[in-house]
PDB file of C-alpha atoms in Angstrom:
ATOM      1  CA  UNK A  22      12.472  -4.724 -23.036  1.00 49.00           C
ATOM      2  CA  UNK A  23      10.524  -7.470 -24.787  1.00 48.00           C
ATOM      3  CA  UNK A  24       8.007  -7.163 -27.563  1.00 48.00           C
ATOM      4  CA  UNK A  25       5.113  -7.561 -25.121  1.00 53.00           C
ATOM      5  CA  UNK A  26       6.087  -4.428 -23.224  1.00 54.00           C
ATOM      6  CA  UNK A  27       7.188  -2.378 -26.223  1.00 56.00           C
ATOM      7  CA  UNK A  28       3.852  -2.939 -28.040  1.00 71.00           C
ATOM      8  CA  UNK A  29       1.904  -1.035 -25.405  1.00 80.00           C
ATOM      9  CA  UNK A  30       1.873   2.704 -24.872  1.00 92.00           C
ATOM     10  CA  UNK A  31       3.820   3.100 -21.604  1.00 94.00           C
ATOM     11  CA  UNK A  32       1.923   6.273 -20.633  1.00 95.00           C
ATOM     12  CA  UNK A  33      -1.402   4.509 -21.037  1.00 95.00           C
ATOM     13  CA  UNK A  34      -0.125   1.664 -18.875  1.00 95.00           C
ATOM     14  CA  UNK A  35       1.052   4.176 -16.250  1.00 96.00           C
ATOM     15  CA  UNK A  36      -2.462   5.659 -16.293  1.00 96.00           C
ATOM     16  CA  UNK A  37      -3.833   2.152 -15.729  1.00 96.00           C
ATOM     17  CA  UNK A  38      -1.540   1.588 -12.748  1.00 97.00           C
ATOM     18  CA  UNK A  39      -2.544   4.975 -11.336  1.00 97.00           C
ATOM     19  CA  UNK A  40      -6.202   4.087 -11.930  1.00 97.00           C
ATOM     20  CA  UNK A  41      -6.015   0.715 -10.176  1.00 97.00           C
ATOM     21  CA  UNK A  42      -4.212   2.212  -7.197  1.00 97.00           C
ATOM     22  CA  UNK A  43      -6.708   5.102  -7.181  1.00 97.00           C
ATOM     23  CA  UNK A  44      -9.534   2.574  -6.818  1.00 96.00           C
ATOM     24  CA  UNK A  45      -7.801   1.192  -3.713  1.00 94.00           C
ATOM     25  CA  UNK A  46      -7.379   4.750  -2.407  1.00 94.00           C
ATOM     26  CA  UNK A  47     -11.014   5.687  -3.073  1.00 94.00           C
ATOM     27  CA  UNK A  48     -12.349   2.536  -1.397  1.00 90.00           C
ATOM     28  CA  UNK A  49     -10.126   3.330   1.568  1.00 86.00           C
ATOM     29  CA  UNK A  50     -11.333   6.929   1.643  1.00 86.00           C
ATOM     30  CA  UNK A  51     -14.979   5.850   1.502  1.00 88.00           C
ATOM     31  CA  UNK A  52     -14.393   3.328   4.273  1.00 82.00           C
ATOM     32  CA  UNK A  53     -12.626   6.012   6.289  1.00 80.00           C
ATOM     33  CA  UNK A  54     -15.572   8.428   6.237  1.00 82.00           C
ATOM     34  CA  UNK A  55     -15.916   8.078  10.003  1.00 80.00           C
ATOM     35  CA  UNK A  56     -12.181   7.671  10.626  1.00 80.00           C
ATOM     36  CA  UNK A  57     -11.694  11.009  12.410  1.00 81.00           C
ATOM     37  CA  UNK A  58     -14.465  10.206  14.888  1.00 85.00           C
ATOM     38  CA  UNK A  59     -13.295   6.628  15.417  1.00 85.00           C
ATOM     39  CA  UNK A  60      -9.649   7.714  15.760  1.00 86.00           C
ATOM     40  CA  UNK A  61     -10.612  10.446  18.258  1.00 86.00           C
ATOM     41  CA  UNK A  62     -12.454   7.920  20.463  1.00 90.00           C
ATOM     42  CA  UNK A  63      -9.536   5.517  20.665  1.00 91.00           C
ATOM     43  CA  UNK A  64      -6.959   5.373  23.397  1.00 94.00           C
ATOM     44  CA  UNK A  65      -3.806   6.201  21.426  1.00 95.00           C
ATOM     45  CA  UNK A  66      -0.113   5.960  22.272  1.00 97.00           C
ATOM     46  CA  UNK A  67       1.732   9.233  22.770  1.00 96.00           C
ATOM     47  CA  UNK A  68       3.528   8.770  19.448  1.00 97.00           C
ATOM     48  CA  UNK A  69       0.320   8.492  17.395  1.00 95.00           C
ATOM     49  CA  UNK A  70       0.173  11.005  14.546  1.00 93.00           C
ATOM     50  CA  UNK A  71      -2.681  13.489  14.176  1.00 91.00           C
ATOM     51  CA  UNK A  72      -5.460  12.204  11.923  1.00 85.00           C
ATOM     52  CA  UNK A  73      -4.786  15.064   9.495  1.00 88.00           C
ATOM     53  CA  UNK A  74      -1.441  13.470   8.552  1.00 93.00           C
ATOM     54  CA  UNK A  75      -2.896  10.289   7.055  1.00 90.00           C
ATOM     55  CA  UNK A  76      -4.435  11.775   3.889  1.00 89.00           C
ATOM     56  CA  UNK A  77      -1.317  13.563   2.611  1.00 95.00           C
ATOM     57  CA  UNK A  78       0.967  10.634   3.469  1.00 96.00           C
ATOM     58  CA  UNK A  79      -1.274   8.103   1.732  1.00 95.00           C
ATOM     59  CA  UNK A  80      -1.610  10.311  -1.342  1.00 95.00           C
ATOM     60  CA  UNK A  81       2.156  10.304  -1.820  1.00 97.00           C
ATOM     61  CA  UNK A  82       2.443   6.599  -1.034  1.00 98.00           C
ATOM     62  CA  UNK A  83      -0.268   5.622  -3.506  1.00 98.00           C
ATOM     63  CA  UNK A  84       1.515   7.510  -6.295  1.00 98.00           C
ATOM     64  CA  UNK A  85       4.776   5.742  -5.383  1.00 98.00           C
ATOM     65  CA  UNK A  86       3.015   2.355  -5.368  1.00 98.00           C
ATOM     66  CA  UNK A  87       1.541   2.973  -8.834  1.00 98.00           C
ATOM     67  CA  UNK A  88       4.821   4.203 -10.329  1.00 98.00           C
ATOM     68  CA  UNK A  89       6.642   1.257  -8.765  1.00 98.00           C
ATOM     69  CA  UNK A  90       4.281  -1.221 -10.419  1.00 98.00           C
ATOM     70  CA  UNK A  91       4.660   0.598 -13.734  1.00 97.00           C
ATOM     71  CA  UNK A  92       8.457   0.559 -13.551  1.00 97.00           C
ATOM     72  CA  UNK A  93       8.347  -3.162 -12.822  1.00 97.00           C
ATOM     73  CA  UNK A  94       6.011  -3.666 -15.788  1.00 96.00           C
ATOM     74  CA  UNK A  95       8.482  -1.759 -17.992  1.00 95.00           C
ATOM     75  CA  UNK A  96      11.040  -4.496 -17.270  1.00 95.00           C
ATOM     76  CA  UNK A  97       8.587  -7.147 -18.493  1.00 90.00           C
ATOM     77  CA  UNK A  98       8.195  -8.150 -14.853  1.00 82.00           C
ATOM     78  CA  UNK A  99       7.430 -11.732 -13.976  1.00 89.00           C
ATOM     79  CA  UNK A 100       4.091 -13.023 -12.769  1.00 93.00           C
ATOM     80  CA  UNK A 101       5.224 -13.642  -9.185  1.00 96.00           C
ATOM     81  CA  UNK A 102       6.092  -9.981  -8.755  1.00 97.00           C
ATOM     82  CA  UNK A 103       2.709  -8.881 -10.081  1.00 97.00           C
ATOM     83  CA  UNK A 104       0.935 -11.478  -7.938  1.00 97.00           C
ATOM     84  CA  UNK A 105       2.629 -10.130  -4.798  1.00 98.00           C
ATOM     85  CA  UNK A 106       1.847  -6.562  -5.892  1.00 98.00           C
ATOM     86  CA  UNK A 107      -1.835  -7.444  -6.377  1.00 97.00           C
ATOM     87  CA  UNK A 108      -2.099  -9.297  -3.079  1.00 98.00           C
ATOM     88  CA  UNK A 109      -0.551  -6.263  -1.395  1.00 98.00           C
ATOM     89  CA  UNK A 110      -3.129  -3.953  -2.968  1.00 98.00           C
ATOM     90  CA  UNK A 111      -5.906  -6.262  -1.773  1.00 97.00           C
ATOM     91  CA  UNK A 112      -4.546  -6.381   1.789  1.00 97.00           C
ATOM     92  CA  UNK A 113      -4.173  -2.596   1.702  1.00 97.00           C
ATOM     93  CA  UNK A 114      -7.762  -2.249   0.475  1.00 95.00           C
ATOM     94  CA  UNK A 115      -9.095  -4.425   3.321  1.00 95.00           C
ATOM     95  CA  UNK A 116      -7.379  -2.691   6.237  1.00 94.00           C
ATOM     96  CA  UNK A 117      -9.390   0.540   6.382  1.00 92.00           C
ATOM     97  CA  UNK A 118     -12.853  -1.073   6.266  1.00 91.00           C
ATOM     98  CA  UNK A 119     -11.765  -3.616   8.875  1.00 93.00           C
ATOM     99  CA  UNK A 120     -10.336  -1.034  11.244  1.00 92.00           C
ATOM    100  CA  UNK A 121     -12.701   1.907  10.873  1.00 88.00           C
ATOM    101  CA  UNK A 122     -16.011   0.580   9.587  1.00 82.00           C
ATOM    102  CA  UNK A 123     -15.856  -2.938  10.976  1.00 76.00           C
ATOM    103  CA  UNK A 124     -14.503  -1.934  14.356  1.00 82.00           C
ATOM    104  CA  UNK A 125     -12.235  -4.950  14.063  1.00 92.00           C
ATOM    105  CA  UNK A 126      -8.845  -3.637  15.132  1.00 93.00           C
ATOM    106  CA  UNK A 127      -7.566  -7.176  15.801  1.00 96.00           C
ATOM    107  CA  UNK A 128      -8.569  -8.397  12.335  1.00 96.00           C
ATOM    108  CA  UNK A 129      -7.029  -5.241  10.875  1.00 96.00           C
ATOM    109  CA  UNK A 130      -3.819  -6.074  12.751  1.00 98.00           C
ATOM    110  CA  UNK A 131      -3.710  -9.529  11.165  1.00 98.00           C
ATOM    111  CA  UNK A 132      -4.349  -7.926   7.772  1.00 98.00           C
ATOM    112  CA  UNK A 133      -1.560  -5.370   8.159  1.00 98.00           C
ATOM    113  CA  UNK A 134       0.880  -8.053   9.329  1.00 98.00           C
ATOM    114  CA  UNK A 135       0.103  -9.929   6.111  1.00 98.00           C
ATOM    115  CA  UNK A 136       0.570  -6.659   4.207  1.00 98.00           C
ATOM    116  CA  UNK A 137       3.983  -6.138   5.838  1.00 98.00           C
ATOM    117  CA  UNK A 138       5.171  -9.542   4.644  1.00 98.00           C
ATOM    118  CA  UNK A 139       3.690  -9.144   1.174  1.00 98.00           C
ATOM    119  CA  UNK A 140       5.321  -5.743   0.674  1.00 98.00           C
ATOM    120  CA  UNK A 141       8.723  -7.154   1.703  1.00 98.00           C
ATOM    121  CA  UNK A 142       8.242 -10.025  -0.765  1.00 98.00           C
ATOM    122  CA  UNK A 143       7.189  -7.542  -3.466  1.00 98.00           C
ATOM    123  CA  UNK A 144      10.283  -5.411  -2.851  1.00 98.00           C
ATOM    124  CA  UNK A 145      12.531  -8.471  -3.134  1.00 98.00           C
ATOM    125  CA  UNK A 146      10.848  -9.639  -6.345  1.00 98.00           C
ATOM    126  CA  UNK A 147      10.818  -6.155  -7.887  1.00 98.00           C
ATOM    127  CA  UNK A 148      14.501  -5.617  -6.999  1.00 97.00           C
ATOM    128  CA  UNK A 149      15.488  -8.537  -9.236  1.00 96.00           C
ATOM    129  CA  UNK A 150      14.392  -6.533 -12.278  1.00 96.00           C
ATOM    130  CA  UNK A 151      14.204  -2.892 -11.184  1.00 97.00           C
ATOM    131  CA  UNK A 152      16.015  -1.359  -8.242  1.00 98.00           C
ATOM    132  CA  UNK A 153      13.984   1.826  -8.759  1.00 98.00           C
ATOM    133  CA  UNK A 154      10.658  -0.048  -8.581  1.00 98.00           C
ATOM    134  CA  UNK A 155      11.789  -1.723  -5.370  1.00 98.00           C
ATOM    135  CA  UNK A 156      13.119   1.521  -3.878  1.00 98.00           C
ATOM    136  CA  UNK A 157       9.807   3.307  -4.463  1.00 98.00           C
ATOM    137  CA  UNK A 158       8.129   0.764  -2.177  1.00 98.00           C
ATOM    138  CA  UNK A 159      10.518   1.375   0.746  1.00 98.00           C
ATOM    139  CA  UNK A 160       8.676   4.480   2.073  1.00 98.00           C
ATOM    140  CA  UNK A 161       5.428   2.483   1.840  1.00 98.00           C
ATOM    141  CA  UNK A 162       6.996  -0.343   3.855  1.00 98.00           C
ATOM    142  CA  UNK A 163       8.292   2.136   6.441  1.00 98.00           C
ATOM    143  CA  UNK A 164       4.844   3.697   6.810  1.00 98.00           C
ATOM    144  CA  UNK A 165       2.981   0.393   7.120  1.00 98.00           C
ATOM    145  CA  UNK A 166       5.490  -0.868   9.681  1.00 98.00           C
ATOM    146  CA  UNK A 167       4.769   2.293  11.676  1.00 98.00           C
ATOM    147  CA  UNK A 168       1.031   1.700  11.125  1.00 97.00           C
ATOM    148  CA  UNK A 169       1.487  -1.895  12.304  1.00 98.00           C
ATOM    149  CA  UNK A 170       3.052  -0.661  15.532  1.00 98.00           C
ATOM    150  CA  UNK A 171       0.225   1.862  15.910  1.00 97.00           C
ATOM    151  CA  UNK A 172      -2.427  -0.795  15.236  1.00 97.00           C
ATOM    152  CA  UNK A 173      -0.742  -3.070  17.795  1.00 98.00           C
ATOM    153  CA  UNK A 174      -0.710  -0.287  20.393  1.00 98.00           C
ATOM    154  CA  UNK A 175      -4.386   0.487  19.744  1.00 96.00           C
ATOM    155  CA  UNK A 176      -5.339  -3.170  20.171  1.00 96.00           C
ATOM    156  CA  UNK A 177      -3.364  -3.272  23.415  1.00 97.00           C
ATOM    157  CA  UNK A 178      -4.713   0.025  24.806  1.00 96.00           C
ATOM    158  CA  UNK A 179      -8.327  -0.518  23.851  1.00 90.00           C
TER     159      UNK A 179
END
């Protein structure tokens, strides 16, 4: 660990990571105010999850995303890794308003495809310094790949 990392209180930095990710979660929750109604009106594939599953899954994933970023920071992570992480948070933040409030399922599909790629890049970059940080993003990648398939099916069916 370098001097830059060791000079900061790691628990305060973890709180910052949790706070930044919480902002993404809150914006998503606000944009998803009508999500149950929108989701109920859509033609869904048979393998679509119930809307009640999304909140608990995303809560766990957001904690994993924050802890992953923190673990990467603890290694004095390089700028490219943090850039990918930030771009991923931005793409994540955009999806819910696009899909639910904007009624733009096709634009949301483009956004989530970008998110898929960015999360893979982030995992690769994080793995160079912290296998644990990279591993914590794997469930997130699995979920967004599933969400990508669901978004694709919704675009096709509707």
